[in-house]
Amino acid sequence: MKKYHGAFIKNEREISCLREADRMVANILDAVGDMLKPGIKTRQINELALDMCSDYKVKPAFLGYCGYPYAICTSVNEEVVHGFPSERVIEEGDIVSVDMGVEYEGFVGDAARTFPAGTVSAEALKLMQVTEDSLYVGIEQAVAGNDVFAIGAAVQKFVEENGFNVVRRFVGHGVGSRMHEKPEVPNFKTGVRGLTLQNGMVIAIEPMVTAGTYDVDILKDGWTAVTKDRKWAAHFEHSVAITPQGPRILSISDRGLNKHTIKA
Ligand code: MF3
Ligand code: CO
């Protein structure tokens, strides 16, 4: 049997470490949002992430994870997730999905947002807004006693009602002292029963939504996932604790919850 990494149930101290890791991740994403303009290179996003990690004295959690070579993922337009920062110059109208993780005191923070570069098309804006909204639709289901698969069922229903599709190839996950713990958190309907959520569980919910097909290809770099039809995709992720008071979003920056901040 595969060794099971990480306890399902976190105590108060563990949740406060996760909260601190996620606060740093959210602050980094705020800073990325400030710098993300047409003309910058995605490599500069990676540099900012590395600089902030060294200021915070934390480890970038993705760097070296399964051989991933950067601190952050920058996925542009038809790229869904795991895009490599590079010399690519962001252009007006691009959308850039940025996924960041840090390890603080042995606990992993993980969150993602899609940012517009300058003015984007109405279709791209709707894709981003529906994806962000679908994350909150999923978070509402993150309550003790509920089936973990209720999250994806709600996300998929919302996304499809809005004319888009949900990626099946990648899923959310439990998060703790390891980036990927049990349970898996699909963003789509599974049709079967999953684990029952309990107070003290912490999960990363991360819908990836596409304008066309939900099928993806992996590029020759072995990492970058792109949509098969090359239509655009968006990705939003929060780490969320299941508490007696309901879902508690841990990946909140010092500026507060970054919700519905994408303006037309
Ligand atoms: N948020 C992504 C995930 O949970 C980030 C992983 S990127 C990797 O899977 F490079 F670290 F794999
Ligand atoms: Co994640």
PDB file of C-alpha atoms and ligand atoms in Angstrom:
ATOM      1  CA  MET A   1       0.000   0.000   0.000  1.00  0.00           C
ATOM      2  CA  LYS A   2       1.156   3.510  -0.798  1.00  0.00           C
ATOM      3  CA  LYS A   3       2.357   5.312   2.293  1.00  0.00           C
ATOM      4  CA  TYR A   4      -0.224   7.850   3.343  1.00  0.00           C
ATOM      5  CA  HIS A   5       1.302  11.297   3.751  1.00  0.00           C
ATOM      6  CA  GLY A   6      -0.186  13.733   6.211  1.00  0.00           C
ATOM      7  CA  ALA A   7      -2.996  13.557   8.697  1.00  0.00           C
ATOM      8  CA  PHE A   8      -6.474  14.420   7.559  1.00  0.00           C
ATOM      9  CA  ILE A   9      -7.247  16.398  10.661  1.00  0.00           C
ATOM     10  CA  LYS A  10      -5.154  19.427  11.603  1.00  0.00           C
ATOM     11  CA  ASN A  11      -4.974  20.919  15.081  1.00  0.00           C
ATOM     12  CA  GLU A  12      -5.118  24.654  15.821  1.00  0.00           C
ATOM     13  CA  ARG A  13      -1.356  25.099  15.646  1.00  0.00           C
ATOM     14  CA  GLU A  14      -1.131  23.313  12.306  1.00  0.00           C
ATOM     15  CA  ILE A  15      -3.953  25.423  10.900  1.00  0.00           C
ATOM     16  CA  SER A  16      -2.258  28.630  12.059  1.00  0.00           C
ATOM     17  CA  CYS A  17       0.964  27.568  10.299  1.00  0.00           C
ATOM     18  CA  LEU A  18      -1.032  26.831   7.145  1.00  0.00           C
ATOM     19  CA  ARG A  19      -2.763  30.200   7.488  1.00  0.00           C
ATOM     20  CA  GLU A  20       0.621  31.936   7.707  1.00  0.00           C
ATOM     21  CA  ALA A  21       1.946  30.063   4.656  1.00  0.00           C
ATOM     22  CA  ASP A  22      -1.209  30.916   2.716  1.00  0.00           C
ATOM     23  CA  ARG A  23      -1.107  34.573   3.826  1.00  0.00           C
ATOM     24  CA  MET A  24       2.369  34.832   2.276  1.00  0.00           C
ATOM     25  CA  VAL A  25       1.186  33.124  -0.910  1.00  0.00           C
ATOM     26  CA  ALA A  26      -1.747  35.542  -1.172  1.00  0.00           C
ATOM     27  CA  ASN A  27       0.558  38.532  -0.582  1.00  0.00           C
ATOM     28  CA  ILE A  28       2.817  37.260  -3.375  1.00  0.00           C
ATOM     29  CA  LEU A  29      -0.212  36.942  -5.676  1.00  0.00           C
ATOM     30  CA  ASP A  30      -1.242  40.532  -4.811  1.00  0.00           C
ATOM     31  CA  ALA A  31       2.254  41.701  -5.760  1.00  0.00           C
ATOM     32  CA  VAL A  32       2.104  39.703  -8.991  1.00  0.00           C
ATOM     33  CA  GLY A  33      -1.209  41.413  -9.777  1.00  0.00           C
ATOM     34  CA  ASP A  34       0.437  44.810  -9.255  1.00  0.00           C
ATOM     35  CA  MET A  35       3.303  44.055 -11.637  1.00  0.00           C
ATOM     36  CA  LEU A  36       1.357  42.139 -14.255  1.00  0.00           C
ATOM     37  CA  LYS A  37       1.081  44.517 -17.209  1.00  0.00           C
ATOM     38  CA  PRO A  38       1.664  44.226 -20.949  1.00  0.00           C
ATOM     39  CA  GLY A  39       5.405  44.327 -21.609  1.00  0.00           C
ATOM     40  CA  ILE A  40       6.637  42.310 -18.629  1.00  0.00           C
ATOM     41  CA  LYS A  41       8.208  38.892 -19.076  1.00  0.00           C
ATOM     42  CA  THR A  42       6.828  35.906 -17.191  1.00  0.00           C
ATOM     43  CA  ARG A  43      10.394  35.349 -15.907  1.00  0.00           C
ATOM     44  CA  GLN A  44      10.010  38.567 -13.879  1.00  0.00           C
ATOM     45  CA  ILE A  45       7.035  37.030 -12.058  1.00  0.00           C
ATOM     46  CA  ASN A  46       9.268  34.138 -11.009  1.00  0.00           C
ATOM     47  CA  GLU A  47      11.924  36.611  -9.801  1.00  0.00           C
ATOM     48  CA  LEU A  48       9.369  38.520  -7.731  1.00  0.00           C
ATOM     49  CA  ALA A  49       8.174  35.264  -6.169  1.00  0.00           C
ATOM     50  CA  LEU A  50      11.751  34.230  -5.317  1.00  0.00           C
ATOM     51  CA  ASP A  51      12.522  37.680  -3.848  1.00  0.00           C
ATOM     52  CA  MET A  52       9.424  37.646  -1.655  1.00  0.00           C
ATOM     53  CA  CYS A  53      10.170  34.099  -0.493  1.00  0.00           C
ATOM     54  CA  SER A  54      13.639  35.172   0.581  1.00  0.00           C
ATOM     55  CA  ASP A  55      12.205  38.251   2.377  1.00  0.00           C
ATOM     56  CA  TYR A  56       9.750  35.978   4.174  1.00  0.00           C
ATOM     57  CA  LYS A  57      12.492  33.379   4.761  1.00  0.00           C
ATOM     58  CA  VAL A  58      10.321  30.631   3.303  1.00  0.00           C
ATOM     59  CA  LYS A  59      10.881  27.998   0.651  1.00  0.00           C
ATOM     60  CA  PRO A  60       9.013  28.179  -2.658  1.00  0.00           C
ATOM     61  CA  ALA A  61       7.073  24.903  -2.468  1.00  0.00           C
ATOM     62  CA  PHE A  62       6.929  24.157  -6.209  1.00  0.00           C
ATOM     63  CA  LEU A  63      10.666  24.536  -6.932  1.00  0.00           C
ATOM     64  CA  GLY A  64      12.025  21.016  -7.295  1.00  0.00           C
ATOM     65  CA  TYR A  65       8.642  19.386  -6.618  1.00  0.00           C
ATOM     66  CA  CYS A  66       8.628  16.297  -8.873  1.00  0.00           C
ATOM     67  CA  GLY A  67      11.385  18.125 -10.739  1.00  0.00           C
ATOM     68  CA  TYR A  68       9.367  21.305 -11.432  1.00  0.00           C
ATOM     69  CA  PRO A  69      12.098  23.855 -12.243  1.00  0.00           C
ATOM     70  CA  TYR A  70      10.612  27.206 -11.089  1.00  0.00           C
ATOM     71  CA  ALA A  71       9.170  28.881  -7.978  1.00  0.00           C
ATOM     72  CA  ILE A  72       5.864  29.724  -9.634  1.00  0.00           C
ATOM     73  CA  CYS A  73       3.655  28.620 -12.517  1.00  0.00           C
ATOM     74  CA  THR A  74       2.704  31.206 -15.157  1.00  0.00           C
ATOM     75  CA  SER A  75       0.169  29.882 -17.673  1.00  0.00           C
ATOM     76  CA  VAL A  76      -0.808  32.243 -20.492  1.00  0.00           C
ATOM     77  CA  ASN A  77      -4.076  32.104 -22.494  1.00  0.00           C
ATOM     78  CA  GLU A  78      -4.528  28.504 -23.760  1.00  0.00           C
ATOM     79  CA  GLU A  79      -2.089  27.261 -21.119  1.00  0.00           C
ATOM     80  CA  VAL A  80      -4.140  25.764 -18.282  1.00  0.00           C
ATOM     81  CA  VAL A  81      -1.608  25.099 -15.512  1.00  0.00           C
ATOM     82  CA  HIS A  82       2.091  24.416 -14.849  1.00  0.00           C
ATOM     83  CA  GLY A  83       3.369  26.924 -17.445  1.00  0.00           C
ATOM     84  CA  PHE A  84       7.071  27.793 -17.152  1.00  0.00           C
ATOM     85  CA  PRO A  85       8.142  31.381 -16.518  1.00  0.00           C
ATOM     86  CA  SER A  86      10.251  32.427 -19.520  1.00  0.00           C
ATOM     87  CA  GLU A  87      11.359  35.304 -21.745  1.00  0.00           C
ATOM     88  CA  ARG A  88       7.811  35.436 -23.103  1.00  0.00           C
ATOM     89  CA  VAL A  89       6.501  38.995 -23.090  1.00  0.00           C
ATOM     90  CA  ILE A  90       2.954  39.462 -21.832  1.00  0.00           C
ATOM     91  CA  GLU A  91       0.795  41.269 -24.364  1.00  0.00           C
ATOM     92  CA  GLU A  92      -2.238  43.479 -23.996  1.00  0.00           C
ATOM     93  CA  GLY A  93      -5.313  41.237 -23.818  1.00  0.00           C
ATOM     94  CA  ASP A  94      -3.502  38.154 -22.484  1.00  0.00           C
ATOM     95  CA  ILE A  95      -4.762  36.345 -19.403  1.00  0.00           C
ATOM     96  CA  VAL A  96      -2.129  34.893 -17.078  1.00  0.00           C
ATOM     97  CA  SER A  97      -2.855  32.180 -14.528  1.00  0.00           C
ATOM     98  CA  VAL A  98      -0.380  32.357 -11.672  1.00  0.00           C
ATOM     99  CA  ASP A  99      -0.070  29.500  -9.168  1.00  0.00           C
ATOM    100  CA  MET A 100       2.162  29.860  -6.111  1.00  0.00           C
ATOM    101  CA  GLY A 101       3.121  27.744  -3.122  1.00  0.00           C
ATOM    102  CA  VAL A 102       5.381  28.277  -0.126  1.00  0.00           C
ATOM    103  CA  GLU A 103       6.557  26.097   2.700  1.00  0.00           C
ATOM    104  CA  TYR A 104       6.568  27.788   6.113  1.00  0.00           C
ATOM    105  CA  GLU A 105       7.558  25.905   9.281  1.00  0.00           C
ATOM    106  CA  GLY A 106       6.934  22.644   7.437  1.00  0.00           C
ATOM    107  CA  PHE A 107       3.474  23.633   6.182  1.00  0.00           C
ATOM    108  CA  VAL A 108       2.474  24.364   2.609  1.00  0.00           C
ATOM    109  CA  GLY A 109       0.393  27.284   1.359  1.00  0.00           C
ATOM    110  CA  ASP A 110      -1.088  26.967  -2.139  1.00  0.00           C
ATOM    111  CA  ALA A 111      -3.249  29.394  -4.130  1.00  0.00           C
ATOM    112  CA  ALA A 112      -3.746  30.642  -7.688  1.00  0.00           C
ATOM    113  CA  ARG A 113      -5.424  33.446  -9.607  1.00  0.00           C
ATOM    114  CA  THR A 114      -5.816  34.438 -13.240  1.00  0.00           C
ATOM    115  CA  PHE A 115      -4.897  38.053 -14.044  1.00  0.00           C
ATOM    116  CA  PRO A 116      -5.821  40.154 -17.083  1.00  0.00           C
ATOM    117  CA  ALA A 117      -3.021  42.039 -18.878  1.00  0.00           C
ATOM    118  CA  GLY A 118      -4.467  45.428 -19.685  1.00  0.00           C
ATOM    119  CA  THR A 119      -7.858  45.255 -21.361  1.00  0.00           C
ATOM    120  CA  VAL A 120      -8.992  41.737 -22.266  1.00  0.00           C
ATOM    121  CA  SER A 121     -11.846  40.574 -24.520  1.00  0.00           C
ATOM    122  CA  ALA A 122     -15.359  40.299 -23.096  1.00  0.00           C
ATOM    123  CA  GLU A 123     -15.148  36.508 -23.540  1.00  0.00           C
ATOM    124  CA  ALA A 124     -11.851  36.294 -21.636  1.00  0.00           C
ATOM    125  CA  LEU A 125     -13.220  38.492 -18.867  1.00  0.00           C
ATOM    126  CA  LYS A 126     -16.307  36.297 -18.525  1.00  0.00           C
ATOM    127  CA  LEU A 127     -14.101  33.175 -18.437  1.00  0.00           C
ATOM    128  CA  MET A 128     -12.077  34.640 -15.569  1.00  0.00           C
ATOM    129  CA  GLN A 129     -15.133  35.811 -13.646  1.00  0.00           C
ATOM    130  CA  VAL A 130     -16.996  32.513 -14.010  1.00  0.00           C
ATOM    131  CA  THR A 131     -13.898  30.611 -12.890  1.00  0.00           C
ATOM    132  CA  GLU A 132     -13.439  32.826  -9.830  1.00  0.00           C
ATOM    133  CA  ASP A 133     -17.142  32.595  -8.980  1.00  0.00           C
ATOM    134  CA  SER A 134     -17.051  28.794  -9.406  1.00  0.00           C
ATOM    135  CA  LEU A 135     -14.302  28.619  -6.781  1.00  0.00           C
ATOM    136  CA  TYR A 136     -16.624  30.298  -4.256  1.00  0.00           C
ATOM    137  CA  VAL A 137     -19.488  28.021  -5.311  1.00  0.00           C
ATOM    138  CA  GLY A 138     -17.181  25.106  -4.477  1.00  0.00           C
ATOM    139  CA  ILE A 139     -16.030  26.642  -1.190  1.00  0.00           C
ATOM    140  CA  GLU A 140     -19.672  26.892  -0.011  1.00  0.00           C
ATOM    141  CA  GLN A 141     -19.785  23.081  -0.097  1.00  0.00           C
ATOM    142  CA  ALA A 142     -16.672  22.746   2.092  1.00  0.00           C
ATOM    143  CA  VAL A 143     -18.555  22.045   5.303  1.00  0.00           C
ATOM    144  CA  ALA A 144     -18.265  19.231   7.822  1.00  0.00           C
ATOM    145  CA  GLY A 145     -20.596  16.331   7.086  1.00  0.00           C
ATOM    146  CA  ASN A 146     -20.723  17.038   3.363  1.00  0.00           C
ATOM    147  CA  ASP A 147     -19.287  14.689   0.719  1.00  0.00           C
ATOM    148  CA  VAL A 148     -16.009  16.069  -0.668  1.00  0.00           C
ATOM    149  CA  PHE A 149     -17.364  15.277  -4.157  1.00  0.00           C
ATOM    150  CA  ALA A 150     -20.246  17.733  -3.605  1.00  0.00           C
ATOM    151  CA  ILE A 151     -17.679  20.470  -4.230  1.00  0.00           C
ATOM    152  CA  GLY A 152     -16.944  19.410  -7.797  1.00  0.00           C
ATOM    153  CA  ALA A 153     -20.588  18.679  -8.562  1.00  0.00           C
ATOM    154  CA  ALA A 154     -21.492  22.259  -7.616  1.00  0.00           C
ATOM    155  CA  VAL A 155     -18.520  23.715  -9.496  1.00  0.00           C
ATOM    156  CA  GLN A 156     -19.279  21.795 -12.697  1.00  0.00           C
ATOM    157  CA  LYS A 157     -22.977  22.690 -12.640  1.00  0.00           C
ATOM    158  CA  PHE A 158     -22.204  26.390 -12.199  1.00  0.00           C
ATOM    159  CA  VAL A 159     -19.483  26.429 -14.864  1.00  0.00           C
ATOM    160  CA  GLU A 160     -21.567  24.590 -17.469  1.00  0.00           C
ATOM    161  CA  GLU A 161     -24.620  26.780 -16.794  1.00  0.00           C
ATOM    162  CA  ASN A 162     -22.352  29.654 -17.731  1.00  0.00           C
ATOM    163  CA  GLY A 163     -21.269  28.024 -21.005  1.00  0.00           C
ATOM    164  CA  PHE A 164     -17.794  26.851 -20.043  1.00  0.00           C
ATOM    165  CA  ASN A 165     -16.157  23.527 -19.143  1.00  0.00           C
ATOM    166  CA  VAL A 166     -14.178  22.120 -16.222  1.00  0.00           C
ATOM    167  CA  VAL A 167     -10.819  20.379 -16.648  1.00  0.00           C
ATOM    168  CA  ARG A 168     -10.818  16.737 -15.509  1.00  0.00           C
ATOM    169  CA  ARG A 169      -7.116  15.971 -15.780  1.00  0.00           C
ATOM    170  CA  PHE A 170      -6.094  17.921 -12.646  1.00  0.00           C
ATOM    171  CA  VAL A 171      -7.824  18.046  -9.279  1.00  0.00           C
ATOM    172  CA  GLY A 172      -7.639  19.916  -5.977  1.00  0.00           C
ATOM    173  CA  HIS A 173      -6.219  18.197  -2.936  1.00  0.00           C
ATOM    174  CA  GLY A 174      -5.749  18.023   0.780  1.00  0.00           C
ATOM    175  CA  VAL A 175      -2.868  20.258   1.857  1.00  0.00           C
ATOM    176  CA  GLY A 176      -0.762  20.252   5.007  1.00  0.00           C
ATOM    177  CA  SER A 177       2.830  19.303   5.676  1.00  0.00           C
ATOM    178  CA  ARG A 178       2.793  17.986   2.103  1.00  0.00           C
ATOM    179  CA  MET A 179       1.476  19.927  -0.856  1.00  0.00           C
ATOM    180  CA  HIS A 180      -0.639  17.001  -2.015  1.00  0.00           C
ATOM    181  CA  GLU A 181      -2.438  15.018   0.660  1.00  0.00           C
ATOM    182  CA  LYS A 182      -5.609  12.999   0.656  1.00  0.00           C
ATOM    183  CA  PRO A 183      -8.355  13.594  -0.267  1.00  0.00           C
ATOM    184  CA  GLU A 184      -8.436  14.426  -3.947  1.00  0.00           C
ATOM    185  CA  VAL A 185     -10.858  17.261  -4.650  1.00  0.00           C
ATOM    186  CA  PRO A 186     -12.180  16.993  -8.220  1.00  0.00           C
ATOM    187  CA  ASN A 187     -13.779  20.091  -9.749  1.00  0.00           C
ATOM    188  CA  PHE A 188     -16.296  17.945 -11.621  1.00  0.00           C
ATOM    189  CA  LYS A 189     -19.094  15.525 -10.783  1.00  0.00           C
ATOM    190  CA  THR A 190     -17.787  12.024 -10.086  1.00  0.00           C
ATOM    191  CA  GLY A 191     -21.127  10.251  -9.699  1.00  0.00           C
ATOM    192  CA  VAL A 192     -19.832   8.292  -6.709  1.00  0.00           C
ATOM    193  CA  ARG A 193     -19.551   8.946  -2.998  1.00  0.00           C
ATOM    194  CA  GLY A 194     -16.314  10.349  -1.630  1.00  0.00           C
ATOM    195  CA  LEU A 195     -14.937  10.991   1.793  1.00  0.00           C
ATOM    196  CA  THR A 196     -17.045  12.889   4.301  1.00  0.00           C
ATOM    197  CA  LEU A 197     -15.544  16.268   5.178  1.00  0.00           C
ATOM    198  CA  GLN A 198     -14.687  16.816   8.835  1.00  0.00           C
ATOM    199  CA  ASN A 199     -13.673  19.812  10.891  1.00  0.00           C
ATOM    200  CA  GLY A 200      -9.893  20.209  10.851  1.00  0.00           C
ATOM    201  CA  MET A 201      -9.434  19.095   7.254  1.00  0.00           C
ATOM    202  CA  VAL A 202      -7.684  21.558   4.956  1.00  0.00           C
ATOM    203  CA  ILE A 203      -8.198  21.320   1.204  1.00  0.00           C
ATOM    204  CA  ALA A 204      -7.050  23.264  -1.840  1.00  0.00           C
ATOM    205  CA  ILE A 205      -9.992  23.843  -4.184  1.00  0.00           C
ATOM    206  CA  GLU A 206      -8.784  24.823  -7.653  1.00  0.00           C
ATOM    207  CA  PRO A 207     -11.181  24.859 -10.610  1.00  0.00           C
ATOM    208  CA  MET A 208      -9.541  25.089 -14.031  1.00  0.00           C
ATOM    209  CA  VAL A 209     -12.141  26.276 -16.523  1.00  0.00           C
ATOM    210  CA  THR A 210     -11.956  26.294 -20.319  1.00  0.00           C
ATOM    211  CA  ALA A 211     -13.791  28.214 -23.038  1.00  0.00           C
ATOM    212  CA  GLY A 212     -13.855  25.070 -25.227  1.00  0.00           C
ATOM    213  CA  THR A 213     -12.952  21.459 -24.609  1.00  0.00           C
ATOM    214  CA  TYR A 214     -11.826  20.380 -21.141  1.00  0.00           C
ATOM    215  CA  ASP A 215      -9.256  18.029 -22.691  1.00  0.00           C
ATOM    216  CA  VAL A 216      -5.628  19.029 -22.347  1.00  0.00           C
ATOM    217  CA  ASP A 217      -2.300  18.287 -23.999  1.00  0.00           C
ATOM    218  CA  ILE A 218       1.011  18.375 -22.163  1.00  0.00           C
ATOM    219  CA  LEU A 219       3.708  20.256 -24.072  1.00  0.00           C
ATOM    220  CA  LYS A 220       7.150  18.790 -24.807  1.00  0.00           C
ATOM    221  CA  ASP A 221       8.594  20.424 -21.672  1.00  0.00           C
ATOM    222  CA  GLY A 222       6.706  17.696 -19.796  1.00  0.00           C
ATOM    223  CA  TRP A 223       4.764  20.182 -17.660  1.00  0.00           C
ATOM    224  CA  THR A 224       2.792  22.877 -19.477  1.00  0.00           C
ATOM    225  CA  ALA A 225      -0.839  21.808 -19.846  1.00  0.00           C
ATOM    226  CA  VAL A 226      -2.667  23.473 -22.754  1.00  0.00           C
ATOM    227  CA  THR A 227      -6.220  23.005 -23.947  1.00  0.00           C
ATOM    228  CA  LYS A 228      -6.485  20.527 -26.827  1.00  0.00           C
ATOM    229  CA  ASP A 229      -8.397  23.051 -28.934  1.00  0.00           C
ATOM    230  CA  ARG A 230      -6.128  25.920 -27.800  1.00  0.00           C
ATOM    231  CA  LYS A 231      -9.076  27.919 -26.534  1.00  0.00           C
ATOM    232  CA  TRP A 232      -8.311  29.866 -23.364  1.00  0.00           C
ATOM    233  CA  ALA A 233      -8.436  28.681 -19.764  1.00  0.00           C
ATOM    234  CA  ALA A 234      -8.541  30.242 -16.290  1.00  0.00           C
ATOM    235  CA  HIS A 235      -7.600  28.912 -12.847  1.00  0.00           C
ATOM    236  CA  PHE A 236      -8.432  30.102  -9.323  1.00  0.00           C
ATOM    237  CA  GLU A 237      -7.386  28.317  -6.143  1.00  0.00           C
ATOM    238  CA  HIS A 238      -7.833  28.833  -2.414  1.00  0.00           C
ATOM    239  CA  SER A 239      -6.691  26.697   0.500  1.00  0.00           C
ATOM    240  CA  VAL A 240      -9.665  26.225   2.812  1.00  0.00           C
ATOM    241  CA  ALA A 241     -10.016  24.818   6.334  1.00  0.00           C
ATOM    242  CA  ILE A 242     -13.192  22.978   7.334  1.00  0.00           C
ATOM    243  CA  THR A 243     -14.276  24.507  10.670  1.00  0.00           C
ATOM    244  CA  PRO A 244     -17.334  24.418  12.956  1.00  0.00           C
ATOM    245  CA  GLN A 245     -17.988  27.991  11.759  1.00  0.00           C
ATOM    246  CA  GLY A 246     -17.959  26.799   8.133  1.00  0.00           C
ATOM    247  CA  PRO A 247     -15.348  27.074   5.391  1.00  0.00           C
ATOM    248  CA  ARG A 248     -12.385  29.256   6.403  1.00  0.00           C
ATOM    249  CA  ILE A 249     -10.351  30.557   3.454  1.00  0.00           C
ATOM    250  CA  LEU A 250      -6.694  30.539   4.526  1.00  0.00           C
ATOM    251  CA  SER A 251      -5.183  32.150   1.408  1.00  0.00           C
ATOM    252  CA  ILE A 252      -6.210  35.723   2.248  1.00  0.00           C
ATOM    253  CA  SER A 253      -3.642  38.490   1.819  1.00  0.00           C
ATOM    254  CA  ASP A 254      -2.983  41.434   4.103  1.00  0.00           C
ATOM    255  CA  ARG A 255      -5.198  43.453   1.738  1.00  0.00           C
ATOM    256  CA  GLY A 256      -8.117  41.167   2.540  1.00  0.00           C
ATOM    257  CA  LEU A 257     -10.006  38.622   0.486  1.00  0.00           C
ATOM    258  CA  ASN A 258      -9.295  39.060  -3.203  1.00  0.00           C
ATOM    259  CA  LYS A 259     -12.797  38.345  -4.417  1.00  0.00           C
ATOM    260  CA  HIS A 260     -14.478  39.712  -7.504  1.00  0.00           C
ATOM    261  CA  THR A 261     -11.659  42.138  -8.023  1.00  0.00           C
ATOM    262  CA  ILE A 262     -11.555  41.658 -11.771  1.00  0.00           C
ATOM    263  CA  LYS A 263     -13.187  44.723 -13.200  1.00  0.00           C
ATOM    264  CA  ALA A 264     -14.467  45.147 -16.730  1.00  0.00           C
TER     265      ALA A 264
HETATM  266  N1  MF3 B   1      -1.502  24.307  -7.311  1.00  0.00           N
HETATM  267  C1  MF3 B   1      -0.813  23.279  -8.048  1.00  0.00           C
HETATM  268  C2  MF3 B   1      -1.162  21.959  -7.440  1.00  0.00           C
HETATM  269  O1  MF3 B   1      -1.734  21.955  -6.419  1.00  0.00           O
HETATM  270  C3  MF3 B   1       0.621  23.560  -8.113  1.00  0.00           C
HETATM  271  C4  MF3 B   1       1.584  22.454  -8.305  1.00  0.00           C
HETATM  272  S1  MF3 B   1       2.775  22.943  -9.384  1.00  0.00           S
HETATM  273  C5  MF3 B   1       4.080  21.910  -9.142  1.00  0.00           C
HETATM  274  O2  MF3 B   1      -0.963  20.903  -7.965  1.00  0.00           O
HETATM  275  F1  MF3 B   1       4.966  22.278  -9.935  1.00  0.00           F
HETATM  276  F2  MF3 B   1       4.527  22.043  -7.937  1.00  0.00           F
HETATM  277  F3  MF3 B   1       3.709  20.663  -9.333  1.00  0.00           F
HETATM  278 CO    CO B   2      -2.988  23.171  -5.530  1.00  0.00          CO
END
